[in-house]
mmCIF file of C-alpha atoms in Angstrom:
data_model
loop_
_atom_site.group_PDB
_atom_site.id
_atom_site.type_symbol
_atom_site.label_atom_id
_atom_site.label_comp_id
_atom_site.label_asym_id
_atom_site.label_seq_id
_atom_site.Cartn_x
_atom_site.Cartn_y
_atom_site.Cartn_z
ATOM 1 C CA MET W 263 -37.120 90.189 105.052
ATOM 2 C CA ASN W 264 -38.570 90.495 101.541
ATOM 3 C CA THR W 265 -36.491 90.917 98.377
ATOM 4 C CA ASP W 266 -36.754 94.719 98.303
ATOM 5 C CA GLN W 267 -35.635 95.005 101.920
ATOM 6 C CA ARG W 268 -32.791 92.576 101.242
ATOM 7 C CA ASN W 269 -31.589 94.606 98.276
ATOM 8 C CA GLN W 270 -31.813 97.915 100.128
ATOM 9 C CA THR W 271 -29.930 96.478 103.093
ATOM 10 C CA ILE W 272 -27.066 95.307 100.884
ATOM 11 C CA LYS W 273 -26.913 98.704 99.167
ATOM 12 C CA ILE W 274 -26.581 100.450 102.524
ATOM 13 C CA ILE W 275 -23.965 97.955 103.741
ATOM 14 C CA THR W 276 -22.052 98.458 100.487
ATOM 15 C CA ALA W 277 -22.023 102.234 100.951
ATOM 16 C CA VAL W 278 -21.076 102.086 104.641
ATOM 17 C CA THR W 279 -18.239 99.587 104.174
ATOM 18 C CA PHE W 280 -16.908 101.620 101.237
ATOM 19 C CA LEU W 281 -16.896 104.822 103.304
ATOM 20 C CA ILE W 282 -15.139 103.048 106.170
ATOM 21 C CA MET W 283 -12.559 101.668 103.739
ATOM 22 C CA ILE W 284 -11.609 105.016 102.190
ATOM 23 C CA THR W 285 -11.628 106.725 105.601
ATOM 24 C CA VAL W 286 -9.245 104.183 107.128
ATOM 25 C CA ASN W 287 -7.007 104.266 104.046
ATOM 26 C CA ALA W 288 -6.834 108.049 104.280
ATOM 27 C CA LEU W 289 -6.134 108.041 108.022
ATOM 28 C CA ALA W 290 -3.429 105.407 107.495
ATOM 29 C CA ASN W 291 -1.332 108.079 105.805
ATOM 30 C CA ILE W 292 -2.660 111.230 107.486
ATOM 31 C CA LEU W 293 -2.095 110.131 111.102
ATOM 32 C CA PRO W 294 -0.277 107.834 110.153
ATOM 33 C CA ILE W 295 -1.329 104.528 111.744
ATOM 34 C CA ASN W 296 1.495 103.081 113.892
ATOM 35 C CA ASP W 297 3.604 106.140 112.983
ATOM 36 C CA MET W 298 4.395 104.960 109.441
ATOM 37 C CA THR W 299 2.664 105.581 106.125
ATOM 38 C CA THR W 300 1.648 102.683 103.898
ATOM 39 C CA GLY W 301 4.460 103.522 101.473
ATOM 40 C CA GLN W 302 7.091 103.793 104.210
ATOM 41 C CA LEU W 303 6.196 100.312 105.405
ATOM 42 C CA SER W 304 6.503 98.997 101.865
ATOM 43 C CA ASP W 305 9.961 100.574 101.585
ATOM 44 C CA SER W 306 11.008 98.896 104.831
ATOM 45 C CA TYR W 307 10.808 95.531 103.034
ATOM 46 C CA PRO W 308 13.108 96.246 100.069
ATOM 47 C CA ASN W 309 12.595 94.057 97.021
ATOM 48 C CA LEU W 310 13.043 94.263 93.268
ATOM 49 C CA PHE W 311 9.341 93.876 92.379
ATOM 50 C CA ALA W 312 7.984 97.013 94.073
ATOM 51 C CA PRO W 313 7.027 99.787 91.599
ATOM 52 C CA ALA W 314 7.956 103.458 91.892
ATOM 53 C CA GLY W 315 6.006 105.413 94.483
ATOM 54 C CA ALA W 316 4.179 107.495 91.862
ATOM 55 C CA THR W 317 2.527 104.318 90.564
ATOM 56 C CA PHE W 318 0.372 104.140 93.684
ATOM 57 C CA ALA W 319 -1.456 107.287 92.563
ATOM 58 C CA ILE W 320 -3.790 104.864 90.800
ATOM 59 C CA TRP W 321 -5.532 104.378 94.153
ATOM 60 C CA GLY W 322 -7.076 107.815 93.637
ATOM 61 C CA LEU W 323 -8.641 106.638 90.377
ATOM 62 C CA ILE W 324 -9.728 103.346 91.935
ATOM 63 C CA TYR W 325 -11.514 105.028 94.826
ATOM 64 C CA LEU W 326 -13.095 107.584 92.484
ATOM 65 C CA LEU W 327 -14.480 104.813 90.263
ATOM 66 C CA LEU W 328 -15.633 102.744 93.242
ATOM 67 C CA GLY W 329 -17.296 105.845 94.656
ATOM 68 C CA GLY W 330 -19.138 106.209 91.351
ATOM 69 C CA TYR W 331 -20.304 102.599 91.574
ATOM 70 C CA THR W 332 -21.407 103.075 95.179
ATOM 71 C CA LEU W 333 -23.558 106.053 94.220
ATOM 72 C CA TYR W 334 -24.844 104.233 91.131
ATOM 73 C CA GLN W 335 -26.027 101.214 93.105
ATOM 74 C CA LEU W 336 -27.882 103.602 95.408
ATOM 75 C CA GLY W 337 -29.855 104.833 92.386
ATOM 76 C CA ILE W 338 -27.826 107.920 91.477
ATOM 77 C CA PHE W 339 -26.616 108.300 87.859
ATOM 78 C CA GLN W 340 -28.924 105.518 86.640
ATOM 79 C CA GLY W 341 -31.008 107.896 84.516
ATOM 80 C CA ASN W 342 -33.337 106.070 82.129
ATOM 81 C CA THR W 343 -31.692 102.657 82.454
ATOM 82 C CA THR W 344 -34.199 100.036 81.330
ATOM 83 C CA THR W 345 -32.276 96.835 82.083
ATOM 84 C CA ASP W 346 -32.986 95.372 85.505
ATOM 85 C CA ARG W 347 -29.635 94.989 87.284
ATOM 86 C CA THR W 348 -31.123 94.381 90.734
ATOM 87 C CA GLU W 349 -29.828 90.828 91.163
ATOM 88 C CA LEU W 350 -26.407 91.688 89.728
ATOM 89 C CA ILE W 351 -26.013 94.673 92.052
ATOM 90 C CA TYR W 352 -27.130 92.520 94.989
ATOM 91 C CA LYS W 353 -24.469 89.888 94.239
ATOM 92 C CA ILE W 354 -21.785 92.502 93.630
ATOM 93 C CA GLY W 355 -22.836 94.269 96.829
ATOM 94 C CA ILE W 356 -22.145 91.222 98.975
ATOM 95 C CA LEU W 357 -18.726 90.614 97.427
ATOM 96 C CA PHE W 358 -17.740 94.286 97.364
ATOM 97 C CA SER W 359 -18.718 94.703 101.024
ATOM 98 C CA VAL W 360 -16.568 91.719 102.004
ATOM 99 C CA SER W 361 -13.666 93.114 99.964
ATOM 100 C CA SER W 362 -14.044 96.532 101.617
ATOM 101 C CA ILE W 363 -13.940 94.961 105.079
ATOM 102 C CA ALA W 364 -10.879 92.941 104.048
ATOM 103 C CA ASN W 365 -9.243 96.076 102.603
ATOM 104 C CA THR W 366 -9.849 97.976 105.843
ATOM 105 C CA SER W 367 -8.495 95.082 107.902
ATOM 106 C CA TRP W 368 -5.478 94.842 105.587
ATOM 107 C CA ILE W 369 -4.482 98.394 106.474
ATOM 108 C CA PHE W 370 -4.206 97.496 110.157
ATOM 109 C CA ALA W 371 -2.423 94.197 109.480
ATOM 110 C CA TRP W 372 0.025 95.995 107.177
ATOM 111 C CA HIS W 373 0.691 98.962 109.442
ATOM 112 C CA TYR W 374 1.264 96.730 112.452
ATOM 113 C CA GLU W 375 3.473 94.499 110.277
ATOM 114 C CA ILE W 376 1.440 91.325 110.626
ATOM 115 C CA ILE W 377 2.517 90.376 107.119
ATOM 116 C CA PRO W 378 1.083 86.816 106.956
ATOM 117 C CA LEU W 379 -2.348 88.178 107.933
ATOM 118 C CA SER W 380 -2.038 90.976 105.371
ATOM 119 C CA MET W 381 -1.332 88.311 102.737
ATOM 120 C CA LEU W 382 -4.430 86.356 103.745
ATOM 121 C CA LEU W 383 -6.590 89.487 103.602
ATOM 122 C CA MET W 384 -5.166 90.416 100.198
ATOM 123 C CA ILE W 385 -6.178 86.988 98.917
ATOM 124 C CA VAL W 386 -9.716 87.577 100.239
ATOM 125 C CA ILE W 387 -9.870 90.871 98.311
ATOM 126 C CA LEU W 388 -8.533 89.156 95.189
ATOM 127 C CA ILE W 389 -11.079 86.323 95.379
ATOM 128 C CA CYS W 390 -13.942 88.813 95.795
ATOM 129 C CA LEU W 391 -12.772 90.731 92.732
ATOM 130 C CA ILE W 392 -12.354 87.556 90.686
ATOM 131 C CA LEU W 393 -15.965 86.646 91.476
ATOM 132 C CA ILE W 394 -17.233 90.171 90.770
ATOM 133 C CA ASN W 395 -15.460 90.265 87.417
ATOM 134 C CA GLN W 396 -16.850 86.843 86.536
ATOM 135 C CA LEU W 397 -20.305 88.335 87.078
ATOM 136 C CA THR W 398 -19.692 91.527 85.104
ATOM 137 C CA SER W 399 -17.841 89.881 82.200
ATOM 138 C CA ARG W 400 -20.979 87.879 81.350
ATOM 139 C CA GLU W 401 -23.177 90.971 81.057
ATOM 140 C CA HIS W 402 -23.807 93.278 78.101
ATOM 141 C CA PHE W 403 -23.709 96.833 79.423
ATOM 142 C CA SER W 404 -24.693 100.181 77.992
ATOM 143 C CA LYS W 405 -21.943 102.827 78.006
ATOM 144 C CA ASP W 406 -23.161 104.286 81.301
ATOM 145 C CA GLU W 407 -23.472 100.864 82.896
ATOM 146 C CA TYR W 408 -19.988 99.933 81.734
ATOM 147 C CA PHE W 409 -18.547 103.098 83.275
ATOM 148 C CA PHE W 410 -20.336 102.717 86.605
ATOM 149 C CA ILE W 411 -20.465 98.920 87.007
ATOM 150 C CA ARG W 412 -17.773 97.086 85.063
ATOM 151 C CA LEU W 413 -14.950 99.629 84.770
ATOM 152 C CA PRO W 414 -14.481 100.266 88.529
ATOM 153 C CA PHE W 415 -13.992 96.590 89.288
ATOM 154 C CA SER W 416 -11.828 95.976 86.215
ATOM 155 C CA VAL W 417 -9.393 98.670 87.354
ATOM 156 C CA TYR W 418 -9.532 97.536 90.996
ATOM 157 C CA PHE W 419 -9.023 93.883 89.972
ATOM 158 C CA GLY W 420 -6.059 94.758 87.773
ATOM 159 C CA TRP W 421 -4.295 96.609 90.553
ATOM 160 C CA ILE W 422 -5.044 93.986 93.206
ATOM 161 C CA THR W 423 -3.685 91.286 90.885
ATOM 162 C CA VAL W 424 -0.287 93.001 90.975
ATOM 163 C CA ALA W 425 -0.673 94.028 94.636
ATOM 164 C CA THR W 426 -1.197 90.386 95.617
ATOM 165 C CA ILE W 427 2.083 89.431 93.957
ATOM 166 C CA ALA W 428 3.788 92.391 95.654
ATOM 167 C CA ASN W 429 2.336 91.384 99.027
ATOM 168 C CA ALA W 430 3.591 87.826 98.532
ATOM 169 C CA THR W 431 7.042 89.225 97.725
ATOM 170 C CA VAL W 432 7.033 91.252 100.954
ATOM 171 C CA LEU W 433 5.952 88.146 102.875
ATOM 172 C CA LEU W 434 8.949 86.238 101.526
ATOM 173 C CA VAL W 435 11.266 89.132 102.418
ATOM 174 C CA SER W 436 9.826 89.209 105.949
ATOM 175 C CA LEU W 437 10.544 85.479 106.271
ATOM 176 C CA GLY W 438 14.154 86.007 105.254
ATOM 177 C CA TRP W 439 13.841 84.592 101.738
ATOM 178 C CA LYS W 440 16.879 86.072 99.992
ATOM 179 C CA ASP W 441 19.072 84.555 97.288
ATOM 180 C CA PHE W 442 17.422 81.163 97.893
ATOM 181 C CA ILE W 443 18.801 78.878 95.152
ATOM 182 C CA LEU W 444 18.552 81.765 92.659
ATOM 183 C CA SER W 445 19.534 85.422 92.966
ATOM 184 C CA ASP W 446 16.960 88.075 93.886
ATOM 185 C CA ALA W 447 17.087 89.360 90.306
ATOM 186 C CA SER W 448 16.344 85.890 88.912
ATOM 187 C CA TRP W 449 13.410 85.400 91.273
ATOM 188 C CA THR W 450 12.078 88.836 90.309
ATOM 189 C CA VAL W 451 12.233 87.948 86.613
ATOM 190 C CA ILE W 452 10.249 84.774 87.358
ATOM 191 C CA VAL W 453 7.661 86.716 89.372
ATOM 192 C CA ILE W 454 7.322 89.390 86.669
ATOM 193 C CA ALA W 455 6.850 86.697 84.016
ATOM 194 C CA LEU W 456 4.273 84.948 86.215
ATOM 195 C CA GLY W 457 2.393 88.225 86.605
ATOM 196 C CA LEU W 458 2.434 88.640 82.830
ATOM 197 C CA VAL W 459 0.907 85.194 82.279
ATOM 198 C CA ILE W 460 -1.798 85.787 84.888
ATOM 199 C CA GLY W 461 -2.552 89.280 83.583
ATOM 200 C CA LEU W 462 -2.558 88.352 79.902
ATOM 201 C CA VAL W 463 -4.726 85.256 80.353
ATOM 202 C CA THR W 464 -7.210 87.120 82.567
ATOM 203 C CA MET W 465 -7.384 90.100 80.201
ATOM 204 C CA LEU W 466 -8.012 87.932 77.129
ATOM 205 C CA LYS W 467 -10.430 85.584 78.909
ATOM 206 C CA ASN W 468 -12.558 88.448 80.231
ATOM 207 C CA ARG W 469 -11.977 90.625 77.137
ATOM 208 C CA ASP W 470 -11.054 93.381 79.552
ATOM 209 C CA VAL W 471 -8.888 96.163 78.123
ATOM 210 C CA ALA W 472 -9.074 98.262 81.299
ATOM 211 C CA TYR W 473 -7.718 95.384 83.376
ATOM 212 C CA GLY W 474 -4.814 94.944 80.969
ATOM 213 C CA LEU W 475 -3.954 98.642 80.962
ATOM 214 C CA VAL W 476 -3.738 98.623 84.758
ATOM 215 C CA ILE W 477 -1.200 95.785 84.587
ATOM 216 C CA VAL W 478 0.724 97.867 82.034
ATOM 217 C CA TRP W 479 0.621 100.805 84.460
ATOM 218 C CA ALA W 480 1.940 98.662 87.319
ATOM 219 C CA TYR W 481 4.724 97.194 85.202
ATOM 220 C CA SER W 482 5.623 100.674 83.969
ATOM 221 C CA GLY W 483 6.052 101.577 87.646
ATOM 222 C CA ILE W 484 8.432 98.644 88.113
ATOM 223 C CA LEU W 485 10.351 99.763 85.025
ATOM 224 C CA LEU W 486 10.549 103.336 86.330
ATOM 225 C CA LYS W 487 11.838 102.108 89.696
ATOM 226 C CA HIS W 488 14.624 100.160 87.990
ATOM 227 C CA THR W 489 15.663 102.844 85.503
ATOM 228 C CA SER W 490 15.414 106.051 87.549
ATOM 229 C CA PRO W 491 18.350 107.408 89.583
ATOM 230 C CA GLU W 492 16.025 107.570 92.607
ATOM 231 C CA GLY W 493 15.382 103.843 92.218
ATOM 232 C CA PHE W 494 17.862 101.173 91.218
ATOM 233 C CA GLY W 495 19.465 103.276 88.487
ATOM 234 C CA GLY W 496 19.695 100.536 85.872
ATOM 235 C CA GLN W 497 21.545 98.054 88.088
ATOM 236 C CA ASN W 498 19.423 95.109 86.937
ATOM 237 C CA PRO W 499 19.244 95.087 83.109
ATOM 238 C CA VAL W 500 17.698 91.604 83.043
ATOM 239 C CA ILE W 501 14.731 92.889 85.079
ATOM 240 C CA ILE W 502 14.470 96.007 82.913
ATOM 241 C CA ASN W 503 14.458 93.988 79.683
ATOM 242 C CA THR W 504 11.981 91.453 81.068
ATOM 243 C CA THR W 505 9.623 94.206 82.207
ATOM 244 C CA ILE W 506 9.811 95.968 78.835
ATOM 245 C CA GLY W 507 9.042 92.681 77.079
ATOM 246 C CA CYS W 508 6.052 92.086 79.351
ATOM 247 C CA ILE W 509 4.702 95.593 78.736
ATOM 248 C CA VAL W 510 4.987 95.079 74.967
ATOM 249 C CA LEU W 511 3.140 91.743 75.152
ATOM 250 C CA LEU W 512 0.408 93.249 77.323
ATOM 251 C CA LEU W 513 -0.041 96.151 74.909
ATOM 252 C CA LEU W 514 -0.247 93.705 71.999
ATOM 253 C CA GLY W 515 -3.005 91.923 73.927
ATOM 254 C CA VAL W 516 -4.821 95.238 74.382
ATOM 255 C CA VAL W 517 -4.541 96.007 70.656
ATOM 256 C CA TYR W 518 -5.835 92.524 69.816
ATOM 257 C CA LEU W 519 -8.896 93.028 72.019
ATOM 258 C CA LEU W 520 -9.611 96.456 70.541
ATOM 259 C CA ILE W 521 -9.353 95.128 66.965
ATOM 260 C CA SER W 522 -11.497 92.076 67.720
ATOM 261 C CA LYS W 523 -14.118 94.320 69.352
ATOM 262 C CA ARG W 524 -14.288 96.520 66.260
ATOM 263 C CA LYS W 525 -14.736 93.431 64.078
ATOM 264 C CA ARG W 526 -17.532 92.108 66.309
ATOM 265 C CA MET W 527 -19.295 95.468 66.085
ATOM 266 C CA GLY W 528 -18.894 95.530 62.303
ATOM 267 C CA TYR W 529 -16.557 98.535 62.050
#
């Protein structure tokens, strides 16, 4: 197989695995798989880290952006792009295909409540996205390239960062971890703070505003869950205050990146 055939094969695999992923994710809630939606299963493992249900609407944006990338790597939307991204798209294609397979498999593990396996698959997705974002953060993209190549994986990576923590929390709940040494509220504060450190360091290291804003979105969902009457109705002020503090710090990080970018560009 020559290089052109190799590249075309990966592009096709990328498109097919993406289509399978969004189809299975849709069917998971339409059928639903194992008679429960993805959200209902999440609610069956109650914990203080889970965000409000509306927060998960970000999946629509994620799949829209990933769909744009999938079409872009097939040659659509590339226009008069002069920079050769063949090798980059090949490397991303391998990792994205693996992540799509893992995402599809995660749905079945989750819906059939094989939580340890779902955790393992989530880690596979996370590792793939870490590697993809390492590739994209080193590149200098045009506006179109940024929108179709870097942005989709920044948003996806941001959400999966929080989703991995949420999945780990569900795993602990499934194993009966409750009020171990510390109260649930105390453990949640620790987990939220850990997520802040991971998110802030990753955002600043990769100079990735989109990634940071997704973490803000996720944490806003946690805040909404704890303050709304439909959620916990303000029962855990320490979690509310911690989450607000984390959101403020993340937004300060976003502002810092935006200001530093303007300075680099001479504005």
